[in-house]
Structure formats: C-alpha cells, structure tokens
Amino acid sequence: MNPVIQAKGLQKSYGGHCVVDGLDLSIYKGECFGLLGPNGAGKTTTLRMLLGLIAPDAGTATLLDLPVPQAAREARIKVGVVPQMDNLDPDFTVAENLLVYGRYFGMQDSDIEARIPDLLDFASLTSKRDAKVPTLSGGMKRRLTLARALVNDPDVVFLDEPTTGLDPQARHLIWQRLRELTQQGKTLLLTTHFMDEAERLCHRLAVMDNGKLISEGSPRELIERNIEPQVVEVFGETSGQWADMHAANFAQRYEVSGESVFCYVPEAQPLVMHLQAQSTLRYLHRPANLEDVFLKLTGREMRE
Amino acid sequence: MSMGHFAAPRLTLRFFPIWRRHWLVWRKVAAPSILGHLADPVIYMLGLGYGLGSLLPEMGGMSYIAFLAAGTLCYSSMNSASFEALYSGFARMHEQRTWEAILNTPVALDDVVLSEILWAATKSLMSGAAVLVVIWILGLSHSLLSLWMIPLALLIGLAFAAIGLIMTALAPAYDFFMYYFTLVITPMMLLCGVFFPVSQLPEALQALAAALPLTHAVDLARPLMNGAVPPQALMHVGVLLTYTLAGFYISLVLFRRRLSR
C-alpha cells in the first residue's frame, strides 16, 4: 500500500538557516501520525511543504499519490487543514463559514447545505448554527475550524497544534472527534507539543528537533527504545545535595532541574526504599512517559 | 527571490467563490459602506461645487459643479479601490488570515490576488455608479454616453486596486499605508484635473500629471458626462489597462515572495 503522505529528503532553509534538514516520512491510510518537537523544530514548515504551500529546496513529497507542490492543488481537493491559529471568517455565522469554505473546493451550494447539519452535529455546534464567530468560545472556534476542514469530506486531515490554548474539557472533546475520524478511515497528521495528546491519539509519532527526525515509532516503542521504564522524581531544598551524594548509587542516569531530580531506573524499589528514610525529601514514583522521552531527546533548555 | 515567483499569472475561475465571499461580507455592512463611499464625495462635490462654484463663472466650458462632478466620480472610484486593496486587503491577508484559510483549499495565490483586484474594482463600480446617480438627479448630465462612466469606474478600480496591492504586498503594518495615501493618492487628487484643469499647472507638473492614471480617467469621464466621445479614448483606456496589468503582475510576484516565507 502506498503511503498517503510521503517525504524523501525534504529540505528548506530560510536566510541560510536550515529549518527542515533532510526529512523522510511515510504516513499510511487510517493512521494518526504525530509530529512532536519544541517550538522552532520545523514542524509547521514541514506541514506547509507536505501541503504544497511552499516548495522545498531539495527532496520530494507526495500527497495522496500526487507530487507536491507540482500537483498540490489537485491533491488538496481531498485534504482538510486545521491551522495553528484560527482563521475563521469573523463576519460570518457558523453555518456561513462552512458554506463559503465549501465553495473554495468547487462544491455546489446544495451539496454543502446538505452536509452542514452533519458537520455541526460532529462539532457539537448545532445550536450555534446562526451564531457569529466572535461570540464563540475558544473551544467552539476550534471545533468549527475542524468542521470546516471536513466540509469537502477529505481523506487526509492536517492539524497544526489542534488543542493549543484549550481547556481540558474542550481538548477531550476534540480528541474524541479525532479518534472518530481515524475510525472512519481518515488519515491524520498532527503537530503538537502536548505529550499526553500525542500518547493518547497517535498510532505513530516522530520527534523532530532542529529540522531533523530524531526518533520515530509508536508511543510505546519510543518509550521502550529511548528511556528506562521507571522514573522517580525527587523534590526538596536538599535534593541537589542528595543528588550529588546518592543519586548515582541508584540511577545510572539522572537529571537535576531546579529543586527536582529526575532519576531514570529499570527497577525503582531500592531507590524508593532509600527515599522513604529521607525525611527532608519528597518523591514521586511513576512509569516513564513520552514527556520523559521528549525531554531526553530534545533537552531541557528553553527554546526561542 | 526564486525564479518561480516570476511565473506568468495563472488565471482561473476559482477566483469567483472568493469574490462571493467578499460580497457576502459587504452585504452585512452595506449601509455604513454605502454612506461612506457616497456621502463623502457627494458632500465635497456639493460644497465645493455650489460654494466655490458661485465664485467661478465657468470652468472648462461648463458650470463648476458639472466640472467637479466628473472628477468626483473618478477620485471616489480611485479611493474605493485603494482603501479596499490596502486596508481591507491587508486585513484579509495578515490580520484575519483569510488568505491562509483559502490557500489551504484547492485555490492558488494567483486566484486570491485576482479576486482582491476584482473585488476592489467592484467597490469602485458601486461607488462610481452611486455618484453617477447623484449626477443625474442634479441634472448635471443629459447624455446616454454618461452610462460609459460605469465601466470607466470599474476600469479605474482595476488600475488602482492593482497598484494598491503592491503596497499591501510590501506593508509590514497598517501605518505603512499612510505613505501611499499621502505621497500618491492625495497628490493624484490635486494634480490630475479633478478640481481644476491640468492646463493650469506649471509645465513640469503637467508632464507628471500626464503619466498618472487618474489624469487619464478624468480625461475620459468629463467628455462622457457631457455627451462627447473623449478624444484619444483608446490611449487613455490603454494607459489604465497598462497600470492594471503591471500592478497585478508586480503585486503577484511580491505576494508570492511574501507568502513563501
């Protein structure tokens, strides 16, 4: 089966700075694929190249078996996009946003009108059909943007940080809807820097930094491959001293970040027993997660 | 800038759904929009035409208000397209990100820019037609030839939308447009024969005026209003079309460059 989205050796520089550096990617039908990375890692530039909105300096890409950017217009007939920042039409109602957007795909008004009730239902916006966009909450706007991306019944949906800025309720509703889309056989490509989002939604993930893919696989694979299975976080004013004296005895790898010490261990029992005897320290024992992998791969220092 | 930015425009009918979008937005704000585009030029025309006109026996062989009326139609068409292409166009491109939303669909940038020019020209058409109605109501024109001022308003709109979009493509923010209005639009209003004949200007300024698009629009409008076929009509139309095509191409190249970053 051909990949729905494929990139080979994609490269893009802006002003001498390499933003995407030799990227290879294959995404298959029905997958939810997550592109993770800190700000400035090249995620959005990658999406824009895969959509054919900008031309790569080197490398090739195909979208739904069509070469992009050469045949991007034809490919995008079956693609939906949820952009990072809302760009709904503020002068229009919810339903008008869907109608006007459907026309850009060459759809007849009657065909769009026929789809609007289902789209509104999917976005839980049926009661807001005639509400103007500025009166909607952030979560409603995101859901409308998602509904708008589905107006042409796309095979592939690109989502650039779909839940950034939303409260937990709104995020959970979006996640539920995205799962429904993959169940319908649609292919999703999303960028995010929320590890819980990636872990819950994505079948496969790629971690990106400085324009390169540095690790790729299912969430479970990424954790197994990159990091010890157990994490013990140690907190307290004396955690630094404790780390200098004891951490290396229990953990082959540990990181100090402020007043926290992160110990990565295959077996946490000896460390936990030791910590129970330290009255000035608090600790948290948990399984390793994707965030640990992400921080290990991309570092703890701030970006931008 | 890459070579691809210089490719010839690829024009398709896909501009039309975008034009319809602008139309739908306009319908929602039609009342203040009509007021702004009609009341302002008409107040100037009546105030200056009757006030200043009472001091002037005639100008260019007609009453001053009749002289001013043809110029008013031209400059109000110019202003409509300019404001639309600069301020509203910039809002759609930059602030509201409407272009970004549209470009994610099977519509190309060439179609988006074409839709901007045609929409701004539509605003000129509406504005020119509105001024023409006032001209008729005041009895300033009795010739069917004056109907040609409606397509002329559209042509003025095309030319000024195309030139204006060059500024939109270069603008970092709204403030930037003040340069254009102060240094291009205002001088054009005063040099191109709207308020007084170009022949009253010093020769150097007359030569400058001859190169400006509004002069050619006024040279077409004034005879048409008075029921005469404008001398050198094809040349004047040709100049306005040249501004349109050059502005469209230059702005398109600049938009391609801007949006590829």
Coordinates of C-alpha atoms in Angstrom, one line a residue:
Chain A
M1 CA 0.0 0.0 0.0
N2 CA 1.4 3.4 -1.0
P3 CA 1.8 5.9 1.8
V4 CA -0.9 8.6 1.8
I5 CA 1.8 11.2 2.7
Q6 CA 5.4 10.6 1.8
A7 CA 8.5 12.8 2.1
K8 CA 12.0 12.0 0.9
G9 CA 15.0 14.1 1.8
L10 CA 12.9 17.3 2.3
Q11 CA 15.0 20.3 3.0
K12 CA 14.1 24.0 3.5
S13 CA 16.3 26.9 4.5
Y14 CA 15.3 30.5 5.3
G15 CA 18.0 33.1 5.2
G16 CA 20.8 30.5 5.4
H17 CA 19.2 28.8 8.4
C18 CA 18.2 25.2 7.7
V19 CA 14.6 24.8 9.1
V20 CA 13.9 21.3 7.7
D21 CA 17.0 19.2 7.1
G22 CA 16.7 16.0 5.1
L23 CA 13.3 14.8 6.3
D24 CA 12.0 11.3 5.4
L25 CA 8.4 10.4 6.3
S26 CA 5.8 7.8 5.3
I27 CA 2.3 8.0 6.7
Y28 CA -0.3 5.4 5.8
K29 CA -4.0 5.3 5.4
G30 CA -6.0 5.4 8.6
E31 CA -3.1 6.4 10.7
C32 CA -3.0 9.2 13.2
F33 CA 0.6 10.4 12.9
G34 CA 2.0 12.9 15.3
L35 CA 4.9 15.2 14.7
L36 CA 6.4 16.3 18.0
G37 CA 9.0 18.9 18.6
P38 CA 9.9 22.0 20.6
N39 CA 9.0 25.5 19.1
G40 CA 11.1 26.1 16.1
A41 CA 11.8 22.5 15.4
G42 CA 10.4 22.8 11.8
K43 CA 7.0 21.2 12.3
T44 CA 4.9 23.9 10.7
T45 CA 7.3 24.3 7.8
T46 CA 7.1 20.5 7.3
L47 CA 3.3 20.6 7.1
R48 CA 3.4 23.5 4.7
M49 CA 5.8 21.6 2.4
L50 CA 3.7 18.5 2.5
L51 CA 0.6 20.6 1.7
G52 CA 2.5 22.0 -1.3
L53 CA 2.1 25.6 0.0
I54 CA 5.9 26.1 -0.1
A55 CA 8.5 24.5 -2.3
P56 CA 11.3 22.5 -0.7
D57 CA 14.9 23.5 -1.6
A58 CA 15.6 19.8 -2.1
G59 CA 13.8 16.5 -1.8
T60 CA 10.4 15.3 -3.0
A61 CA 7.0 14.8 -1.4
T62 CA 3.8 13.2 -2.4
L63 CA 0.3 13.7 -1.0
L64 CA -2.4 11.2 -2.0
D65 CA -0.1 9.9 -4.7
L66 CA 0.3 13.3 -6.3
P67 CA 3.6 15.1 -6.4
V68 CA 3.6 18.3 -4.3
P69 CA 4.0 21.2 -4.8
Q70 CA 3.6 20.5 -8.6
A71 CA 0.1 18.9 -8.3
A72 CA -0.7 20.4 -4.8
R73 CA -4.0 22.0 -6.0
E74 CA -5.4 18.7 -7.2
A75 CA -4.2 16.9 -4.1
R76 CA -5.8 19.4 -1.7
I77 CA -9.2 18.6 -3.2
K78 CA -9.2 15.7 -0.7
V79 CA -7.3 17.3 2.1
G80 CA -8.6 19.2 5.2
V81 CA -6.5 21.6 7.2
V82 CA -6.8 22.8 10.8
P83 CA -4.3 25.7 11.1
Q84 CA -2.4 26.6 14.2
M85 CA -4.2 30.0 14.5
D86 CA -7.9 30.4 14.0
N87 CA -8.6 32.0 10.6
L88 CA -12.4 31.7 10.6
D89 CA -14.3 34.5 8.9
P90 CA -15.3 36.8 11.8
D91 CA -18.1 38.5 9.8
F92 CA -19.9 35.2 9.2
T93 CA -22.1 32.9 11.2
V94 CA -21.1 29.4 11.9
A95 CA -23.1 28.0 9.0
E96 CA -21.9 30.7 6.6
N97 CA -18.3 29.8 7.4
L98 CA -18.9 26.3 6.3
L99 CA -20.9 27.3 3.2
V100 CA -18.3 29.8 2.0
Y101 CA -15.4 27.4 2.7
G102 CA -17.0 24.6 0.8
R103 CA -17.3 26.8 -2.3
Y104 CA -13.5 27.1 -2.4
F105 CA -13.5 23.3 -3.2
G106 CA -15.8 23.9 -6.1
M107 CA -18.7 22.3 -4.3
Q108 CA -22.3 23.3 -5.2
D109 CA -24.2 25.2 -2.5
S110 CA -26.9 22.5 -2.4
D111 CA -24.2 19.8 -1.6
I112 CA -22.6 22.0 1.1
E113 CA -26.0 22.8 2.6
A114 CA -26.7 19.1 2.8
R115 CA -23.5 18.4 4.7
I116 CA -23.9 21.3 7.2
P117 CA -26.2 19.6 9.7
D118 CA -23.8 16.6 10.0
L119 CA -20.8 18.8 10.3
L120 CA -22.5 20.9 13.0
D121 CA -23.5 17.8 14.8
F122 CA -20.0 16.4 14.7
A123 CA -18.7 19.7 16.1
S124 CA -21.4 19.9 18.7
L125 CA -22.4 23.2 17.3
T126 CA -25.9 22.6 16.1
S127 CA -27.4 25.1 18.5
K128 CA -24.8 27.7 17.3
R129 CA -25.6 27.4 13.6
D130 CA -26.6 31.1 13.3
A131 CA -24.2 32.5 15.9
K132 CA -21.4 34.9 14.7
V133 CA -17.9 33.7 15.1
P134 CA -16.8 36.4 17.7
T135 CA -19.4 35.1 20.1
L136 CA -18.0 31.6 20.2
S137 CA -15.7 30.3 22.9
G138 CA -12.2 29.2 22.1
G139 CA -13.2 25.5 22.1
M140 CA -16.2 26.2 19.8
K141 CA -14.0 28.1 17.4
R142 CA -11.6 25.1 17.2
R143 CA -14.5 22.7 16.7
L144 CA -15.8 24.9 13.9
T145 CA -12.3 25.0 12.3
L146 CA -12.3 21.2 12.5
A147 CA -15.8 21.0 10.9
R148 CA -14.7 23.4 8.2
A149 CA -11.7 21.2 7.4
L150 CA -14.1 18.3 6.9
V151 CA -16.5 20.2 4.6
N152 CA -15.0 18.5 1.5
D153 CA -15.1 15.1 3.1
P154 CA -11.2 14.8 3.0
D155 CA -9.2 11.6 3.0
V156 CA -6.4 13.3 4.9
V157 CA -6.6 16.0 7.6
F158 CA -3.6 18.1 8.7
L159 CA -3.8 19.6 12.2
D160 CA -1.3 22.1 13.4
E161 CA -1.4 22.2 17.2
P162 CA -5.2 21.5 17.3
T163 CA -5.7 21.9 21.0
T164 CA -3.2 24.6 22.0
G165 CA -5.0 27.1 24.2
L166 CA -8.0 25.0 25.0
D167 CA -9.2 24.0 28.5
P168 CA -9.3 20.2 29.4
Q169 CA -12.9 19.8 28.6
A170 CA -12.5 21.3 25.1
R171 CA -9.4 19.2 24.5
H172 CA -11.1 16.0 25.4
L173 CA -13.9 16.7 23.0
I174 CA -11.5 17.4 20.2
W175 CA -9.6 14.2 20.9
Q176 CA -12.8 12.2 20.9
R177 CA -13.7 13.6 17.5
L178 CA -10.2 13.0 16.1
R179 CA -10.5 9.3 17.2
E180 CA -13.8 9.1 15.4
L181 CA -12.1 10.4 12.2
T182 CA -9.4 7.7 12.3
Q183 CA -12.2 5.1 12.9
Q184 CA -13.8 6.4 9.6
G185 CA -10.5 5.6 7.9
K186 CA -9.3 9.1 7.5
T187 CA -5.5 9.8 7.8
L188 CA -4.5 12.4 10.3
L189 CA -1.2 14.3 10.5
L190 CA -0.9 16.4 13.6
T191 CA 1.7 18.5 15.3
T192 CA 1.7 19.0 19.0
H193 CA 3.9 19.7 21.9
F194 CA 1.4 18.1 24.4
M195 CA 2.8 14.7 25.1
D196 CA -0.4 13.4 26.6
E197 CA -2.2 14.4 23.4
A198 CA 0.4 12.5 21.3
E199 CA 0.3 9.5 23.6
R200 CA -3.5 9.2 23.6
L201 CA -4.2 9.9 19.9
C202 CA -1.3 8.9 17.7
H203 CA -0.6 5.5 16.3
R204 CA 2.9 6.6 15.4
L205 CA 5.0 9.6 16.3
A206 CA 8.1 11.3 15.1
V207 CA 10.1 13.5 17.4
M208 CA 11.6 16.4 15.5
D209 CA 14.3 18.9 16.5
N210 CA 16.4 21.3 14.6
G211 CA 14.7 20.3 11.4
K212 CA 15.6 16.6 11.7
L213 CA 13.6 13.5 12.8
I214 CA 15.4 12.1 15.8
S215 CA 13.2 9.2 16.7
E216 CA 10.1 7.5 15.2
G217 CA 7.7 4.8 16.3
S218 CA 4.6 4.1 18.3
P219 CA 4.4 5.9 21.7
R220 CA 5.2 2.6 23.5
E221 CA 8.1 1.9 21.2
L222 CA 9.5 5.4 21.7
I223 CA 9.4 4.9 25.4
E224 CA 10.9 1.4 25.4
R225 CA 13.6 2.4 23.0
N226 CA 14.7 5.6 24.5
I227 CA 14.3 5.5 28.2
E228 CA 14.4 3.5 31.4
P229 CA 10.9 2.2 32.3
Q230 CA 10.7 3.8 35.8
V231 CA 11.0 7.4 36.9
V232 CA 11.5 8.7 40.4
E233 CA 11.2 12.4 40.8
V234 CA 12.8 13.8 44.0
F235 CA 11.9 17.2 45.3
G236 CA 13.0 19.4 48.2
E237 CA 15.5 22.0 49.2
T238 CA 18.2 19.4 49.8
S239 CA 17.5 17.5 46.6
G240 CA 20.6 18.9 45.0
Q241 CA 22.9 17.7 47.8
W242 CA 21.1 14.4 47.8
A243 CA 21.7 14.0 44.1
D244 CA 25.4 14.7 44.5
M245 CA 25.8 12.2 47.2
H246 CA 23.4 9.4 46.4
A247 CA 21.7 9.6 43.0
A248 CA 24.5 7.8 41.1
N249 CA 24.2 4.9 43.5
F250 CA 20.6 4.2 42.5
A251 CA 20.2 5.5 39.0
Q252 CA 22.6 5.2 36.0
R253 CA 21.0 8.3 34.6
Y254 CA 19.6 11.3 36.5
E255 CA 18.9 14.9 35.8
V256 CA 18.8 17.9 38.1
S257 CA 16.4 20.6 37.2
G258 CA 16.0 23.3 39.8
E259 CA 14.9 21.7 43.0
S260 CA 13.8 18.5 41.3
V261 CA 15.9 15.4 40.5
F262 CA 14.7 13.0 37.8
C263 CA 16.1 9.5 38.3
Y264 CA 15.6 7.1 35.4
V265 CA 15.8 3.5 36.6
P266 CA 15.0 0.0 35.4
E267 CA 13.8 -1.0 38.9
A268 CA 12.7 1.6 41.3
Q269 CA 12.3 -0.4 44.5
P270 CA 15.8 0.2 46.1
L271 CA 15.6 3.9 45.4
V272 CA 12.1 4.2 46.8
M273 CA 13.1 2.4 50.0
H274 CA 16.1 4.7 50.4
L275 CA 13.9 7.8 49.9
Q276 CA 11.3 6.7 52.4
A277 CA 14.1 7.1 55.0
Q278 CA 14.9 10.7 53.9
S279 CA 12.7 13.0 55.9
T280 CA 13.6 16.2 54.1
L281 CA 12.8 14.9 50.6
R282 CA 9.5 14.2 48.9
Y283 CA 9.4 11.9 45.8
L284 CA 7.1 10.7 43.1
H285 CA 7.4 7.3 41.5
R286 CA 5.8 6.8 38.1
P287 CA 6.2 4.9 34.9
A288 CA 8.3 6.6 32.2
N289 CA 6.2 8.6 29.7
L290 CA 6.5 10.3 26.4
E291 CA 7.4 13.6 28.0
D292 CA 10.5 12.0 29.5
V293 CA 11.5 10.7 26.1
F294 CA 10.8 14.1 24.6
L295 CA 13.0 15.9 27.2
K296 CA 15.7 13.4 26.9
L297 CA 15.8 13.7 23.1
T298 CA 15.4 17.5 22.8
G299 CA 16.9 18.6 26.1
R300 CA 15.6 20.6 29.0
E301 CA 16.8 24.1 28.0
M302 CA 14.3 26.6 26.8
R303 CA 13.8 27.3 23.1
E304 CA 13.4 30.7 21.3
Chain B
M1 CA 13.6 35.6 -4.6
S2 CA 13.2 32.3 -6.6
M3 CA 12.5 32.1 -10.3
G4 CA 9.1 30.6 -9.6
H5 CA 8.0 33.9 -8.2
F6 CA 8.2 35.5 -11.7
A7 CA 6.0 32.9 -13.5
A8 CA 3.2 34.4 -15.5
P9 CA -0.2 34.6 -13.6
R10 CA -2.3 31.5 -14.0
L11 CA -5.9 32.8 -14.1
T12 CA -8.8 30.6 -13.4
L13 CA -12.5 30.9 -12.5
R14 CA -11.6 29.8 -9.0
F15 CA -11.4 33.4 -8.0
F16 CA -15.2 33.6 -8.1
P17 CA -16.0 31.8 -4.8
I18 CA -13.6 34.3 -3.1
W19 CA -15.3 37.2 -4.8
R20 CA -18.6 35.9 -3.5
R21 CA -17.1 35.7 0.0
H22 CA -16.2 39.4 -0.1
W23 CA -19.7 40.2 -1.5
L24 CA -21.3 38.4 1.4
V25 CA -19.2 40.2 3.9
W26 CA -20.0 43.5 2.2
R27 CA -23.8 42.8 2.3
K28 CA -23.6 42.7 6.0
V29 CA -22.0 46.1 6.3
A30 CA -23.6 47.6 3.2
A31 CA -25.4 50.6 4.9
P32 CA -22.3 52.2 6.5
S33 CA -20.2 51.3 3.5
I34 CA -22.6 53.0 1.0
L35 CA -22.8 56.0 3.3
G36 CA -19.0 56.3 3.5
H37 CA -18.4 55.8 -0.2
L38 CA -21.2 58.1 -1.4
A39 CA -21.8 60.7 1.3
D40 CA -18.2 61.8 1.5
P41 CA -17.6 62.6 -2.2
V42 CA -21.0 64.0 -2.7
I43 CA -20.7 66.4 0.2
Y44 CA -17.4 67.6 -1.2
M45 CA -18.9 67.9 -4.7
L46 CA -21.9 69.8 -3.4
G47 CA -20.0 72.0 -1.0
L48 CA -17.2 73.0 -3.4
G49 CA -19.4 72.8 -6.5
Y50 CA -22.0 75.3 -5.3
G51 CA -19.9 77.2 -2.7
L52 CA -16.7 77.7 -4.7
G53 CA -18.7 77.4 -7.9
S54 CA -20.7 80.5 -7.2
L55 CA -17.4 82.5 -7.3
L56 CA -16.5 81.0 -10.7
P57 CA -18.4 81.9 -13.9
E58 CA -17.5 78.5 -15.5
M59 CA -14.6 76.0 -15.8
G60 CA -13.6 74.1 -18.9
G61 CA -16.8 75.4 -20.7
M62 CA -19.2 74.1 -18.0
S63 CA -20.5 75.1 -14.6
Y64 CA -18.0 74.4 -11.8
I65 CA -20.2 71.8 -10.2
A66 CA -20.5 69.9 -13.5
F67 CA -16.7 70.2 -14.0
L68 CA -16.2 68.8 -10.5
A69 CA -18.8 66.1 -10.8
A70 CA -16.8 64.1 -13.4
G71 CA -13.7 64.4 -11.3
T72 CA -15.5 63.3 -8.2
L73 CA -16.7 60.2 -9.9
C74 CA -13.1 59.4 -10.8
Y75 CA -11.5 60.1 -7.5
S76 CA -14.2 58.4 -5.4
S77 CA -13.7 55.3 -7.6
M78 CA -10.0 55.6 -7.0
N79 CA -10.5 55.9 -3.3
S80 CA -12.9 53.0 -3.0
A81 CA -10.5 50.6 -4.7
S82 CA -7.4 51.9 -2.9
F83 CA -8.9 51.6 0.6
E84 CA -10.2 48.1 -0.2
A85 CA -7.0 46.9 -1.7
L86 CA -4.8 48.4 1.1
Y87 CA -6.7 48.3 4.4
S88 CA -9.2 45.6 3.8
G89 CA -6.8 43.5 1.7
F90 CA -4.2 43.7 4.4
A91 CA -6.7 42.7 7.0
R92 CA -7.7 39.6 4.9
M93 CA -4.1 38.7 4.2
H94 CA -2.4 39.5 7.5
E95 CA -4.8 40.1 10.4
Q96 CA -7.7 37.8 9.8
R97 CA -5.6 35.3 7.9
T98 CA -8.4 34.8 5.5
W99 CA -5.9 34.2 2.7
E100 CA -4.2 31.5 4.7
A101 CA -7.6 29.7 5.1
I102 CA -8.3 30.0 1.4
L103 CA -4.9 28.8 0.3
N104 CA -5.3 25.6 2.2
T105 CA -8.0 24.7 -0.3
P106 CA -7.6 23.9 -4.0
V107 CA -7.3 27.6 -4.8
A108 CA -4.0 29.2 -5.8
L109 CA -2.5 32.5 -4.7
D110 CA -3.0 33.9 -8.3
D111 CA -6.7 33.3 -7.8
V112 CA -6.7 35.0 -4.5
V113 CA -4.9 38.1 -5.8
L114 CA -7.2 38.3 -8.8
S115 CA -10.2 38.1 -6.5
E116 CA -8.8 41.0 -4.5
I117 CA -8.4 43.2 -7.6
L118 CA -11.8 42.3 -9.0
W119 CA -13.5 42.8 -5.6
A120 CA -11.8 46.2 -5.1
A121 CA -12.9 47.2 -8.6
T122 CA -16.4 46.1 -7.8
K123 CA -16.4 48.5 -4.9
S124 CA -15.3 51.3 -7.4
L125 CA -18.1 50.3 -9.7
M126 CA -20.6 50.7 -6.9
S127 CA -19.1 53.9 -5.8
G128 CA -18.9 55.3 -9.4
A129 CA -22.5 54.2 -10.1
A130 CA -23.7 55.9 -6.9
V131 CA -22.0 59.2 -7.9
L132 CA -23.5 58.9 -11.4
V133 CA -27.0 58.6 -9.9
V134 CA -26.4 61.9 -8.0
I135 CA -25.1 63.5 -11.2
W136 CA -28.3 62.5 -12.9
I137 CA -30.5 63.6 -10.1
L138 CA -28.9 67.0 -10.0
G139 CA -29.4 67.2 -13.8
L140 CA -25.7 67.6 -14.5
S141 CA -25.7 65.1 -17.4
H142 CA -28.3 64.5 -20.0
S143 CA -26.4 62.1 -22.3
L144 CA -26.6 58.4 -22.5
L145 CA -22.9 58.5 -23.1
S146 CA -22.6 59.1 -19.4
L147 CA -23.5 55.4 -18.9
W148 CA -20.0 54.7 -20.1
M149 CA -18.8 56.1 -16.8
I150 CA -19.9 52.9 -15.1
P151 CA -17.4 50.7 -16.9
L152 CA -15.0 53.5 -16.5
A153 CA -15.4 53.4 -12.7
L154 CA -14.7 49.6 -13.0
L155 CA -11.5 50.3 -15.0
I156 CA -10.4 52.9 -12.5
G157 CA -10.9 50.4 -9.8
L158 CA -8.9 47.7 -11.6
A159 CA -6.0 50.1 -12.1
F160 CA -5.9 51.4 -8.5
A161 CA -6.6 48.0 -6.9
A162 CA -3.6 46.6 -8.8
I163 CA -1.3 49.4 -7.9
G164 CA -2.5 49.4 -4.3
L165 CA -1.9 45.7 -3.9
I166 CA 1.8 46.4 -4.5
M167 CA 1.7 48.4 -1.2
T168 CA -0.3 45.7 0.5
A169 CA 2.3 43.1 -0.5
L170 CA 5.1 45.3 0.9
A171 CA 3.3 46.5 4.1
P172 CA 4.7 45.5 7.5
A173 CA 1.7 47.1 9.2
Y174 CA -1.3 49.4 8.6
D175 CA 0.8 52.5 9.3
F176 CA 2.8 51.9 6.1
F177 CA -0.3 52.9 4.0
M178 CA -0.1 56.5 5.2
Y179 CA 3.0 56.9 2.9
Y180 CA 0.9 55.8 -0.1
F181 CA -2.1 57.9 0.7
T182 CA -0.1 61.0 1.5
L183 CA 2.5 60.7 -1.3
V184 CA 0.5 59.1 -4.1
I185 CA -3.3 59.3 -3.7
T186 CA -3.5 62.9 -2.3
P187 CA -1.2 64.4 -5.0
M188 CA -3.1 62.5 -7.6
M189 CA -6.3 64.1 -6.5
L190 CA -4.8 67.5 -6.8
L191 CA -2.7 67.1 -10.0
C192 CA -5.0 65.1 -12.2
G193 CA -7.7 67.6 -13.1
V194 CA -10.3 66.7 -10.5
F195 CA -10.7 70.2 -9.1
F196 CA -9.2 72.3 -11.9
P197 CA -7.9 71.7 -15.4
V198 CA -4.4 70.2 -15.6
S199 CA -3.5 73.0 -18.0
Q200 CA -3.4 75.4 -15.0
L201 CA -0.4 73.7 -13.6
P202 CA 3.3 74.6 -14.3
E203 CA 4.6 72.6 -17.3
A204 CA 6.7 70.2 -15.2
L205 CA 3.7 69.2 -13.1
Q206 CA 1.6 68.9 -16.3
A207 CA 4.2 66.4 -17.6
L208 CA 4.0 64.5 -14.3
A209 CA 0.2 64.6 -14.4
A210 CA 0.2 63.1 -17.9
A211 CA 1.9 60.0 -16.5
L212 CA -0.6 59.5 -13.7
P213 CA -3.5 57.1 -14.2
L214 CA -6.2 59.4 -12.6
T215 CA -5.5 62.1 -15.3
H216 CA -6.5 59.6 -18.0
A217 CA -9.6 58.6 -16.1
V218 CA -10.7 62.2 -15.8
D219 CA -9.9 62.9 -19.5
L220 CA -12.4 60.1 -20.3
A221 CA -15.0 60.9 -17.7
R222 CA -15.5 64.6 -18.4
P223 CA -16.4 64.4 -22.1
L224 CA -18.6 61.3 -21.5
M225 CA -20.6 63.2 -18.9
N226 CA -21.2 66.0 -21.3
G227 CA -22.2 63.7 -24.2
A228 CA -19.0 63.7 -26.2
V229 CA -16.7 60.9 -27.3
P230 CA -13.4 61.5 -25.5
P231 CA -10.5 62.4 -27.7
Q232 CA -7.8 59.8 -27.7
A233 CA -10.1 57.4 -25.8
L234 CA -8.2 54.3 -26.7
M235 CA -4.9 55.8 -25.5
H236 CA -6.5 56.7 -22.1
V237 CA -8.0 53.2 -21.8
G238 CA -4.7 51.7 -22.8
V239 CA -2.8 53.6 -20.0
L240 CA -5.3 52.5 -17.4
L241 CA -5.1 48.9 -18.6
T242 CA -1.3 49.0 -18.5
Y243 CA -1.4 50.2 -14.9
T244 CA -3.8 47.3 -14.2
L245 CA -1.7 44.6 -15.8
A246 CA 1.7 45.9 -14.4
G247 CA 0.2 46.3 -10.9
F248 CA -1.3 42.9 -11.0
Y249 CA 1.9 41.2 -12.1
I250 CA 4.2 43.1 -9.7
S251 CA 1.9 42.6 -6.7
L252 CA 1.6 38.9 -7.5
V253 CA 5.3 38.5 -7.6
L254 CA 5.6 40.3 -4.3
F255 CA 2.8 38.3 -2.7
R256 CA 4.5 35.0 -3.9
R257 CA 7.7 36.1 -2.2
R258 CA 6.0 37.3 0.9
L259 CA 3.9 34.2 1.4
S260 CA 6.7 31.8 0.6
R261 CA 8.5 32.8 3.8

